[in-house]
Coordinates of C-alpha atoms and ligand atoms in Angstrom, one line a residue:
X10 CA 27.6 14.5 4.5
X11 CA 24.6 15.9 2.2
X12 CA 22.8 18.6 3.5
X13 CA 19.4 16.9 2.8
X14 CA 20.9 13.8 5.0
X15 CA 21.3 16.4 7.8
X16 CA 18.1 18.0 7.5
X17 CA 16.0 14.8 7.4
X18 CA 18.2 13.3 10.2
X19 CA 16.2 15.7 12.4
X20 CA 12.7 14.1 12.7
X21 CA 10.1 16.1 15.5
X22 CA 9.6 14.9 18.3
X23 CA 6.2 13.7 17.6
X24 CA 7.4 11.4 14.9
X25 CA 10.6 10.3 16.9
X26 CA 7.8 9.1 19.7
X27 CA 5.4 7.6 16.9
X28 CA 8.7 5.4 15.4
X29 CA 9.7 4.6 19.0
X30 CA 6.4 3.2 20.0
X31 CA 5.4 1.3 17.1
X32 CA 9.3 -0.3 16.8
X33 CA 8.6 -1.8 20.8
X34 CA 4.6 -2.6 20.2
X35 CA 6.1 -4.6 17.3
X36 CA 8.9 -6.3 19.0
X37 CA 6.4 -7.4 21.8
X38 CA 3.4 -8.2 20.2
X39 CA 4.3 -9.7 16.7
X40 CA 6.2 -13.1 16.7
X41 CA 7.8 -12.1 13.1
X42 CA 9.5 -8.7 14.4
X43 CA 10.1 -10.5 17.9
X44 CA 12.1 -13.2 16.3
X45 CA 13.6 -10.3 13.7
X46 CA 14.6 -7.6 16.5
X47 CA 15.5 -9.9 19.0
X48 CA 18.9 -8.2 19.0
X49 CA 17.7 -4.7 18.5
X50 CA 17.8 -2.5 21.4
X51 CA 16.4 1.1 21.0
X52 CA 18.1 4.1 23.1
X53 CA 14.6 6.1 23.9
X54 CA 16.9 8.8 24.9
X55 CA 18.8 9.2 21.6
X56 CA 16.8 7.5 18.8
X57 CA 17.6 9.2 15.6
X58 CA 17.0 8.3 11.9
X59 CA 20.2 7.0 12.0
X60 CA 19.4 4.4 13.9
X61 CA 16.1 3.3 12.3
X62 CA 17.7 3.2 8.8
X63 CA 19.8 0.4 10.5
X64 CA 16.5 -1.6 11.3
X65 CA 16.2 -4.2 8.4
X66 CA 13.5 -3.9 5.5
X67 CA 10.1 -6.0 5.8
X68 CA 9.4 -7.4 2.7
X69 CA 6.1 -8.5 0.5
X70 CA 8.1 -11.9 0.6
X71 CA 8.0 -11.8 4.5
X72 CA 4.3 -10.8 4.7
X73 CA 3.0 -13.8 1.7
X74 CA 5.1 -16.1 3.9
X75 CA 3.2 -16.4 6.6
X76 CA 1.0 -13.3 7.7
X77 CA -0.1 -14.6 11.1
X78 CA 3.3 -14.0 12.0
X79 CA 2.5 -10.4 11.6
X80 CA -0.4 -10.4 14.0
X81 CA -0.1 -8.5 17.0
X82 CA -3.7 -9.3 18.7
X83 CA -6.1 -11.9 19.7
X84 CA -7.8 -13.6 17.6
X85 CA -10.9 -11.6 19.3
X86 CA -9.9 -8.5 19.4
X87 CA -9.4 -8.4 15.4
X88 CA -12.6 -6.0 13.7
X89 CA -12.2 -7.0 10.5
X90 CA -10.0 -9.6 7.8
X91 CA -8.9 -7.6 4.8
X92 CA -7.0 -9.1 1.8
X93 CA -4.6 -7.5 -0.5
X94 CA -6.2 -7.7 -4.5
X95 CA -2.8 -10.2 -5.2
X96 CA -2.3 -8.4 -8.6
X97 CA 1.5 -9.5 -8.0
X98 CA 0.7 -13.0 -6.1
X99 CA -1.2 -14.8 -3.9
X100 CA -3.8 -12.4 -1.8
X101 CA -2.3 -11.5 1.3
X102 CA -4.5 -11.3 5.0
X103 CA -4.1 -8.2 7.1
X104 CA -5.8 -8.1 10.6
X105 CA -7.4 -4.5 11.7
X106 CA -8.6 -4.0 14.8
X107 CA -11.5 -1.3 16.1
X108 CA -8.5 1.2 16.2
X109 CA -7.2 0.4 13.1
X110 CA -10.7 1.3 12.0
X111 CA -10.7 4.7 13.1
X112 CA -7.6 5.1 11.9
X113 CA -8.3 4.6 8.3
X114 CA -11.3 6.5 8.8
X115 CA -9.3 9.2 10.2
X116 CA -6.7 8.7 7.2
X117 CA -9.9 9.0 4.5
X118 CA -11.5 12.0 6.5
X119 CA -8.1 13.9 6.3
X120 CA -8.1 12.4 2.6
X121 CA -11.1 14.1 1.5
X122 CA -10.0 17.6 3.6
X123 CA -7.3 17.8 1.5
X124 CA -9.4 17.5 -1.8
X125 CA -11.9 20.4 -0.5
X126 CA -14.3 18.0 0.5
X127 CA -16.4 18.3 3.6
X128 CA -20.0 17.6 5.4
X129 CA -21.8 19.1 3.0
X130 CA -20.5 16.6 -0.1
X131 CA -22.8 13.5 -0.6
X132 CA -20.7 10.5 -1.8
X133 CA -21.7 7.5 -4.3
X134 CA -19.4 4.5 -3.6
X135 CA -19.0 2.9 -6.7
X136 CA -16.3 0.3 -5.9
X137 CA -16.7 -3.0 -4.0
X138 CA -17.0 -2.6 0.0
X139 CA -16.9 -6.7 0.5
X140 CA -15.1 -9.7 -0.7
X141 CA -12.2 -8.5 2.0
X142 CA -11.7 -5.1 0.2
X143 CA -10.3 -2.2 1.7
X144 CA -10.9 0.2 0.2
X145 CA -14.3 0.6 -0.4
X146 CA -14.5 0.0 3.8
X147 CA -12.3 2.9 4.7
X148 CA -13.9 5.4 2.4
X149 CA -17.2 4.2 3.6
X150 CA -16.1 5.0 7.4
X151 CA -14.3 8.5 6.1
X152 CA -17.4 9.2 4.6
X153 CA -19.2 9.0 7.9
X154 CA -16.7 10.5 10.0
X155 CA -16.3 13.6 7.4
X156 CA -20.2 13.7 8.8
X157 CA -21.3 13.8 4.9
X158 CA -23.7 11.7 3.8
X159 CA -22.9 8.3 1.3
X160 CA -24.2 6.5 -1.7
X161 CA -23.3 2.6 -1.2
X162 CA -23.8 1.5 -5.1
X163 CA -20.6 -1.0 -5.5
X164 CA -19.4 -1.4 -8.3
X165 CA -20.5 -1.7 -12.1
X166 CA -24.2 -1.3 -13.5
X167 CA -23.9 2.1 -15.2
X168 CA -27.6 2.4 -15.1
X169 CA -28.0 1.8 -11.3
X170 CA -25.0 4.3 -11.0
X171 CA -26.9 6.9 -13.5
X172 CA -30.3 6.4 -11.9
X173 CA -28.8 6.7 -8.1
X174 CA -27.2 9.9 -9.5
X175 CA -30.0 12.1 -10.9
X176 CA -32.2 10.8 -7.7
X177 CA -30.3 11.5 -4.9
X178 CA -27.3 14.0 -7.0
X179 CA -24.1 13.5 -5.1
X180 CA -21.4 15.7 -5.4
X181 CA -18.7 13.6 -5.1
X182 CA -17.5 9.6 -7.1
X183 CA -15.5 7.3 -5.3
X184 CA -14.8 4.9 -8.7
X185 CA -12.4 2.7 -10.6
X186 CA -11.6 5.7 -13.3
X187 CA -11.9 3.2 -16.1
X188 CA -15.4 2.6 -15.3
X189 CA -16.4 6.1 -15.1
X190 CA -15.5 6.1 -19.0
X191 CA -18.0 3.2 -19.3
X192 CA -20.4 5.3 -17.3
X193 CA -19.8 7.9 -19.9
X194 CA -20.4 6.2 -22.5
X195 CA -23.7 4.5 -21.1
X196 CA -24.8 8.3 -20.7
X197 CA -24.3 8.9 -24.6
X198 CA -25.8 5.9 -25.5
X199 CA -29.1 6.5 -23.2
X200 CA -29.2 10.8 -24.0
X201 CA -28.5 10.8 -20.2
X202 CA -27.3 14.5 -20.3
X203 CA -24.2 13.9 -18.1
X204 CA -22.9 17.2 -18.2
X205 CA -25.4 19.1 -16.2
X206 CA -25.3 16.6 -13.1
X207 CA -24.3 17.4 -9.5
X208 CA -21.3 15.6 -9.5
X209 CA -18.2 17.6 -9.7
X210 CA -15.4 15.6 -8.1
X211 CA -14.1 12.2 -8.2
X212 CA -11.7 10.4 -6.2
X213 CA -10.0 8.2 -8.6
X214 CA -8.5 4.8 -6.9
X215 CA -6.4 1.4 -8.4
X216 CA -5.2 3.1 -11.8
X217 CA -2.9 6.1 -12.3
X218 CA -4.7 9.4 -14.4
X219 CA -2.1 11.7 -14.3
X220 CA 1.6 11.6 -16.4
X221 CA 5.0 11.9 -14.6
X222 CA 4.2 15.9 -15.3
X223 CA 0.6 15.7 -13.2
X224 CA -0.9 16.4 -16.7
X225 CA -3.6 14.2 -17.3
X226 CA -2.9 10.6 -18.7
X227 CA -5.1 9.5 -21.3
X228 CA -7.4 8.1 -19.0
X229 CA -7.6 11.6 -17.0
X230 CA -7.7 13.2 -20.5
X231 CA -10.8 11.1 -21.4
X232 CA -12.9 11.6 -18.8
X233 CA -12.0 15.1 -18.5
X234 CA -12.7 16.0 -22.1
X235 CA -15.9 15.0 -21.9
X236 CA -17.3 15.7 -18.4
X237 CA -16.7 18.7 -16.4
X238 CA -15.5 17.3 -13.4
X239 CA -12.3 17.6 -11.1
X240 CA -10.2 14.3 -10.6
X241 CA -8.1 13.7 -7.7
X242 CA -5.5 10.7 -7.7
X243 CA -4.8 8.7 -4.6
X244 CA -2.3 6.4 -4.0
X245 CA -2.9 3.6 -1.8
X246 CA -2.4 0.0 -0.6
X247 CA -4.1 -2.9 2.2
X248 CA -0.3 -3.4 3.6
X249 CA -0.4 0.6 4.4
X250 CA -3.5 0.7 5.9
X251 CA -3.9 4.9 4.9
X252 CA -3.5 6.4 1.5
X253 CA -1.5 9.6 -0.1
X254 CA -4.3 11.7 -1.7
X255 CA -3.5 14.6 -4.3
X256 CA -4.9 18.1 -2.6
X257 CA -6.4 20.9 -4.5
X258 CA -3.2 21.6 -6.3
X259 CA -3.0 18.5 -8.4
X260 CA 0.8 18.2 -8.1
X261 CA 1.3 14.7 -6.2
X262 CA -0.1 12.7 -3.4
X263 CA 0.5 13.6 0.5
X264 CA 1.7 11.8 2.9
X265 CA -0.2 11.8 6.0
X266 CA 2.5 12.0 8.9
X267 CA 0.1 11.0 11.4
X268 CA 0.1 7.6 10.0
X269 CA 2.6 6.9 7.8
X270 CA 6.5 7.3 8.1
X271 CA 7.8 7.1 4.3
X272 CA 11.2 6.5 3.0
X273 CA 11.8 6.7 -0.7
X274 CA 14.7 4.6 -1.5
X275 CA 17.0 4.6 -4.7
X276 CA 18.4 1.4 -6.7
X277 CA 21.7 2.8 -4.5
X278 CA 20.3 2.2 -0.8
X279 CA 19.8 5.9 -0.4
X280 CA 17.0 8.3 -0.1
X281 CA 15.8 10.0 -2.8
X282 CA 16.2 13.7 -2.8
X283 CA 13.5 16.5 -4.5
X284 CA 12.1 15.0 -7.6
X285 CA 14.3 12.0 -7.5
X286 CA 12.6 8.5 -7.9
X287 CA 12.7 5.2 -5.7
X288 CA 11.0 2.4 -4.0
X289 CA 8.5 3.5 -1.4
X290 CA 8.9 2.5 2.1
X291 CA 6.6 2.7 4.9
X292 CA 5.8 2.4 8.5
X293 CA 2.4 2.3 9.5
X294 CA 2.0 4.7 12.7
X295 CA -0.5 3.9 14.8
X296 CA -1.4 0.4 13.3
X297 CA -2.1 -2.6 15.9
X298 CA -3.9 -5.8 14.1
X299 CA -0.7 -5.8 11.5
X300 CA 1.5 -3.0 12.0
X301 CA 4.7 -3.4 9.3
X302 CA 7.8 -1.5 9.5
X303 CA 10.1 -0.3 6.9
X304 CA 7.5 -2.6 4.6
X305 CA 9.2 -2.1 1.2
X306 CA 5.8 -1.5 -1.2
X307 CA 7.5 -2.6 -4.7
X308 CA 6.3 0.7 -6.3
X309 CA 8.2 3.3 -7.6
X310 CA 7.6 7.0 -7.7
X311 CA 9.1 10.0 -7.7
X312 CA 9.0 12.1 -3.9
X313 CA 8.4 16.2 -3.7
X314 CA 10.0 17.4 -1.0
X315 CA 9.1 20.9 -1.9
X316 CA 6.5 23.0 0.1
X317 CA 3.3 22.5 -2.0
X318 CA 0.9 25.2 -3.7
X319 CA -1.6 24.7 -0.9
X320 CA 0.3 25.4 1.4
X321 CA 1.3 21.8 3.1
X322 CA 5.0 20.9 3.8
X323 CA 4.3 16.9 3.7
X324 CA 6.0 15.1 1.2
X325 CA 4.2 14.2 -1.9
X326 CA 4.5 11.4 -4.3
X327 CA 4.2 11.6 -7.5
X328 CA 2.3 9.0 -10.2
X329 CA 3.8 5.2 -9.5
X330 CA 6.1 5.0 -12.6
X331 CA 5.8 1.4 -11.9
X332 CA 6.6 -1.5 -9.4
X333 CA 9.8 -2.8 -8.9
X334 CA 9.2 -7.0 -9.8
X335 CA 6.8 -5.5 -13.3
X336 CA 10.6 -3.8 -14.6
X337 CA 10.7 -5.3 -17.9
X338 CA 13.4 -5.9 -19.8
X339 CA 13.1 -6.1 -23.3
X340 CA 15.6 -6.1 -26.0
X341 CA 18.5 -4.2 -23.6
X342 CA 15.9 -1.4 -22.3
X343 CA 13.6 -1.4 -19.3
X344 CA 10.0 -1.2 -20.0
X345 CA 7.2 -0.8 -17.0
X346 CA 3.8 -2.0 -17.8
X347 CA 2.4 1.3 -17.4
X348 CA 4.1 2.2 -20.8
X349 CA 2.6 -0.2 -22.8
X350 CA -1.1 0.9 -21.0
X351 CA -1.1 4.2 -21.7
X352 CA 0.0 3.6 -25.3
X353 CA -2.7 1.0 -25.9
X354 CA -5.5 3.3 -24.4
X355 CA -4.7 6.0 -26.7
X356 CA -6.5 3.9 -29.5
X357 CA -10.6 4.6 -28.5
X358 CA -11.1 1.2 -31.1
X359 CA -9.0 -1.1 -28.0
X360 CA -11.5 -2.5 -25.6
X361 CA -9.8 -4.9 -24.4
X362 CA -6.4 -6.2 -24.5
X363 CA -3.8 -8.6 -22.7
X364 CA 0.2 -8.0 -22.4
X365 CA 2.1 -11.5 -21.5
X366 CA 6.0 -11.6 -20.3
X367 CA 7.9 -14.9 -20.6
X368 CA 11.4 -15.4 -20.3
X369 CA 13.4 -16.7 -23.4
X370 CA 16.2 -19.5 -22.9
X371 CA 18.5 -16.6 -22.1
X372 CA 16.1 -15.0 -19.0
X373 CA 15.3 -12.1 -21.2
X374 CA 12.0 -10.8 -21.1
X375 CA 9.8 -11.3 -24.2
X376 CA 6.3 -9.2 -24.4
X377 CA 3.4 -10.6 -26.5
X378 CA 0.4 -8.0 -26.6
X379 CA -3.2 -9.5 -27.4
X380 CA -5.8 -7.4 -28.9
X381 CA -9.1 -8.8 -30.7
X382 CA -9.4 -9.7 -33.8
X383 CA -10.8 -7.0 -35.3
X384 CA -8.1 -4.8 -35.1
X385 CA -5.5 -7.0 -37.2
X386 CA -6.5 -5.9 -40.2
X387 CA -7.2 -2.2 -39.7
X388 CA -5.5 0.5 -39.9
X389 CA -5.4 0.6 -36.5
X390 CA -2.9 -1.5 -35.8
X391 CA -0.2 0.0 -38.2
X392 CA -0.8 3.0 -36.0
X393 CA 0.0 0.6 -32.5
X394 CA 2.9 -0.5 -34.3
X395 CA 4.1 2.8 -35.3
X396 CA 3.3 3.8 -31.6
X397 CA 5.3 0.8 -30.4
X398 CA 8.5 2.0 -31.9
X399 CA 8.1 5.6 -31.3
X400 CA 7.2 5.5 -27.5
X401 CA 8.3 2.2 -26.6
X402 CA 11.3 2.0 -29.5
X403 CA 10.6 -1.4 -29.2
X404 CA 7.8 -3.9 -30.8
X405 CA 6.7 -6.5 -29.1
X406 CA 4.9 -9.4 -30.7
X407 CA 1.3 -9.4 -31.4
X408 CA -1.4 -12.2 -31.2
X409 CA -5.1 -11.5 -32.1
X410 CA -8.2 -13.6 -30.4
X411 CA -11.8 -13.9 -30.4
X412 CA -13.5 -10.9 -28.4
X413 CA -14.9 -13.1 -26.0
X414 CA -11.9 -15.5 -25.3
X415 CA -10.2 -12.6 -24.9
X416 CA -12.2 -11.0 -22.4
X417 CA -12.5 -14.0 -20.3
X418 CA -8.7 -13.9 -20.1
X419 CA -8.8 -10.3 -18.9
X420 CA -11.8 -10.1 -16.5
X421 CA -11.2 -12.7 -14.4
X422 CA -14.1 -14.2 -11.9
X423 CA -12.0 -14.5 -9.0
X424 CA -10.1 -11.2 -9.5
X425 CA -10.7 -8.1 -7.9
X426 CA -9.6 -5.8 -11.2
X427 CA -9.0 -7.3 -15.0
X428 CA -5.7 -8.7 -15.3
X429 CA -4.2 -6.5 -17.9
X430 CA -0.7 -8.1 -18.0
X431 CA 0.5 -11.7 -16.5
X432 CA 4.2 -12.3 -16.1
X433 CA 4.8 -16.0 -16.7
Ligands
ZN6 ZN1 -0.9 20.2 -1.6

């Protein structure tokens, strides 16, 4: 047997208690894992990670299915309805109730501890806080229970963002980091002199901005280049209820162990050692609207198991290489989306652009990338194409539209984020 098997065999005690309570609150109080563990029988006495790695995966599938079945509450004892943003299917419901509440405020006060943040930081929200979003809610309550003070904006309007700014100078963003490129370049455009403002961090949510080596991507690199201001990465999700935030070190995302237990499973069944990558896997301690267990997230990511520069022992994740129904395969390699993004981003001239998968006659996966017309006959595009076969080795096939169609394919009414890539 591996060493590393025998060292994580031996969970604390604290963690042993956490699985042990949450694994009987779910087989009492959720019809789906009372149905599911009807069989199961846990030995208080001797539980051991042995035994909960033979407790069968919850998957996405299970959740879409029916998510009542998840519940674990009356309906009147549920604080709020959130929905997942169903960028890989239909938007899924999860229940919170006023404990789940404090718990992802707890999760975003300990989120913003780790970044250096504390009660003397004034936040500007600039993402969405209704339509069912989480996010924006638990930063919101993280914010308050940090006991700094916070900026509700929501998103877009760079000059509502701009004028909230220079009034009331937060130190801190909580944005989209696309859209603080489109702030920037609203600042140019209006000589707002960005560069001198009180902002000096931003928590960066929904996109990756570092590479696989915690460099910054070329969405970290753009933002960076031109504003002076530090960027921390989180990684989160509604299912999860918590999120893994990147600390002062910049090398990967914590795990909180207070609310999360996280395996990190290979294409093999088994768990990924130091710098090795897999699907993440999570049970959400401490959850009691919708608690999941050994809920199978579709992302990949490589874990660091490796005492961090700050000092922390929790694991940390690195950037999500990808998730595990976006694989692509193209022309006998595998491709994740991500790729293509961060080679179409490189090009300052792409606004906006679309990447559609269908499957050919023989289930193979063919890409077709859609950029405006204006790039077709540039320059430009012979660099994309020599991009495509450098980065990607592969070229995929091109179609150019009208600006506007185009963007009405991408930013979607009804969508949460634009729709950079549908699968077919
Ligand atoms: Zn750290």
């Amino acid at each position: 047997m591996s060493s590393l098997l025998t060292e994580t065999n031996q969970i604390s005690e604290k963690v042993q208690q956490a699985l042990i309570d949450i694994l009987t609150y779910v087989s009492e109080k959720s019809p789906f894992y009372k149905q599911k563990y009807a069989t199961l029988t846990i030995n208080k006495q001797s539980f051991d990670l042995t035994d909960y790695k033979n407790i069968p995966f919850t998957t996405k599938e299970d959740l879409a299915a029916n998510d009542l079945n998840f519940l674990c509450v009356s309906k009147n004892e549920i604080a709020e309805y959130v929905t997942t943003s169903g960028t890989t299917g239909n938007p899924i419901s999860l229940y919170l109730t006023q404990s789940d509440l404090e718990r992802l405020a707890k999760n975003e006060r300990d989120s913003f501890q780790l970044m250096g943040l504390g009660s003397n930081d004034l936040f500007q929200l600039l993402t969405t806080i209704d339509k069912q979003f989480m996010a924006g809610l638990a930063y919101s309550l993280g914010v308050q229970k940090l006991g700094a003070g916070m900026i509700r904006i929501g998103p877009g309007v760079p000059e509502l963002q701009w004028n909230s700014i220079l009034k009331y100078e937060p130190t801190v963003l909580i944005a989209v980091p696309s859209f603080i490129v489109n702030l920037i370049e609203y600042a140019k455009e209006n000589t707002i002199d960005f560069t001198k403002t009180s902002v000096k961090s931003i928590v960066c949510i929904g996109e990756p901005i570092r590479n696989d080596d915690f460099s910054y991507n070329v969405l970290g690199k753009r933002i960076t280049e031109s504003w002076n201001v530090d960027l921390f990465s989180t990684y989160a999700s509604t299912e999860m209820g918590a999120a893994f935030s990147e600390c002062t070190a910049h090398e990967g995302n914590h795990l909180n162990e207070d609310l999360l237990f996280l395996e990190v499973i290979k294409e093999d069944g088994t768990e990924a050692a130091d710098q090795e990558s897999g699907e993440i896997v999570v049970t959400t301690l401490g959850a009691t609207g919708s608690p999941l267990v050994r809920y199978k997230t579709g992302d990949i990511a490589k874990v660091y198991r490796s005492k961090c520069k700050c000092g922390r022992t929790s694991p940390r994740l690195g950037p999500i290489l990808g998730r595990k129904n976006q694989m692509i395969k193209f022309k006998g390699t595998t491709i994740y989306p991500k790729a293509i993004f961060e080679m179409l981003e490189q090009f300052v001239e792409i606004s906006c652009y679309k990447i559609i998968v269908n499957k050919d006659e023989l289930n193979n996966d063919e890409i077709t990338i859609l950029l405006e017309d204006k790039i077709e006959s540039t320059s430009v595009f012979l660099s994309i194409l020599d991009q495509c076969k450098s980065k990607l080795r592969v070229v995929p096939k091109f179609e150019f539209l009208e600006s506007n169609t185009l963007r009405s394919m991408v930013y979607k009414k009804n969508l949460r984020k634009p729709e950079k890539i549908k699968f077919n």
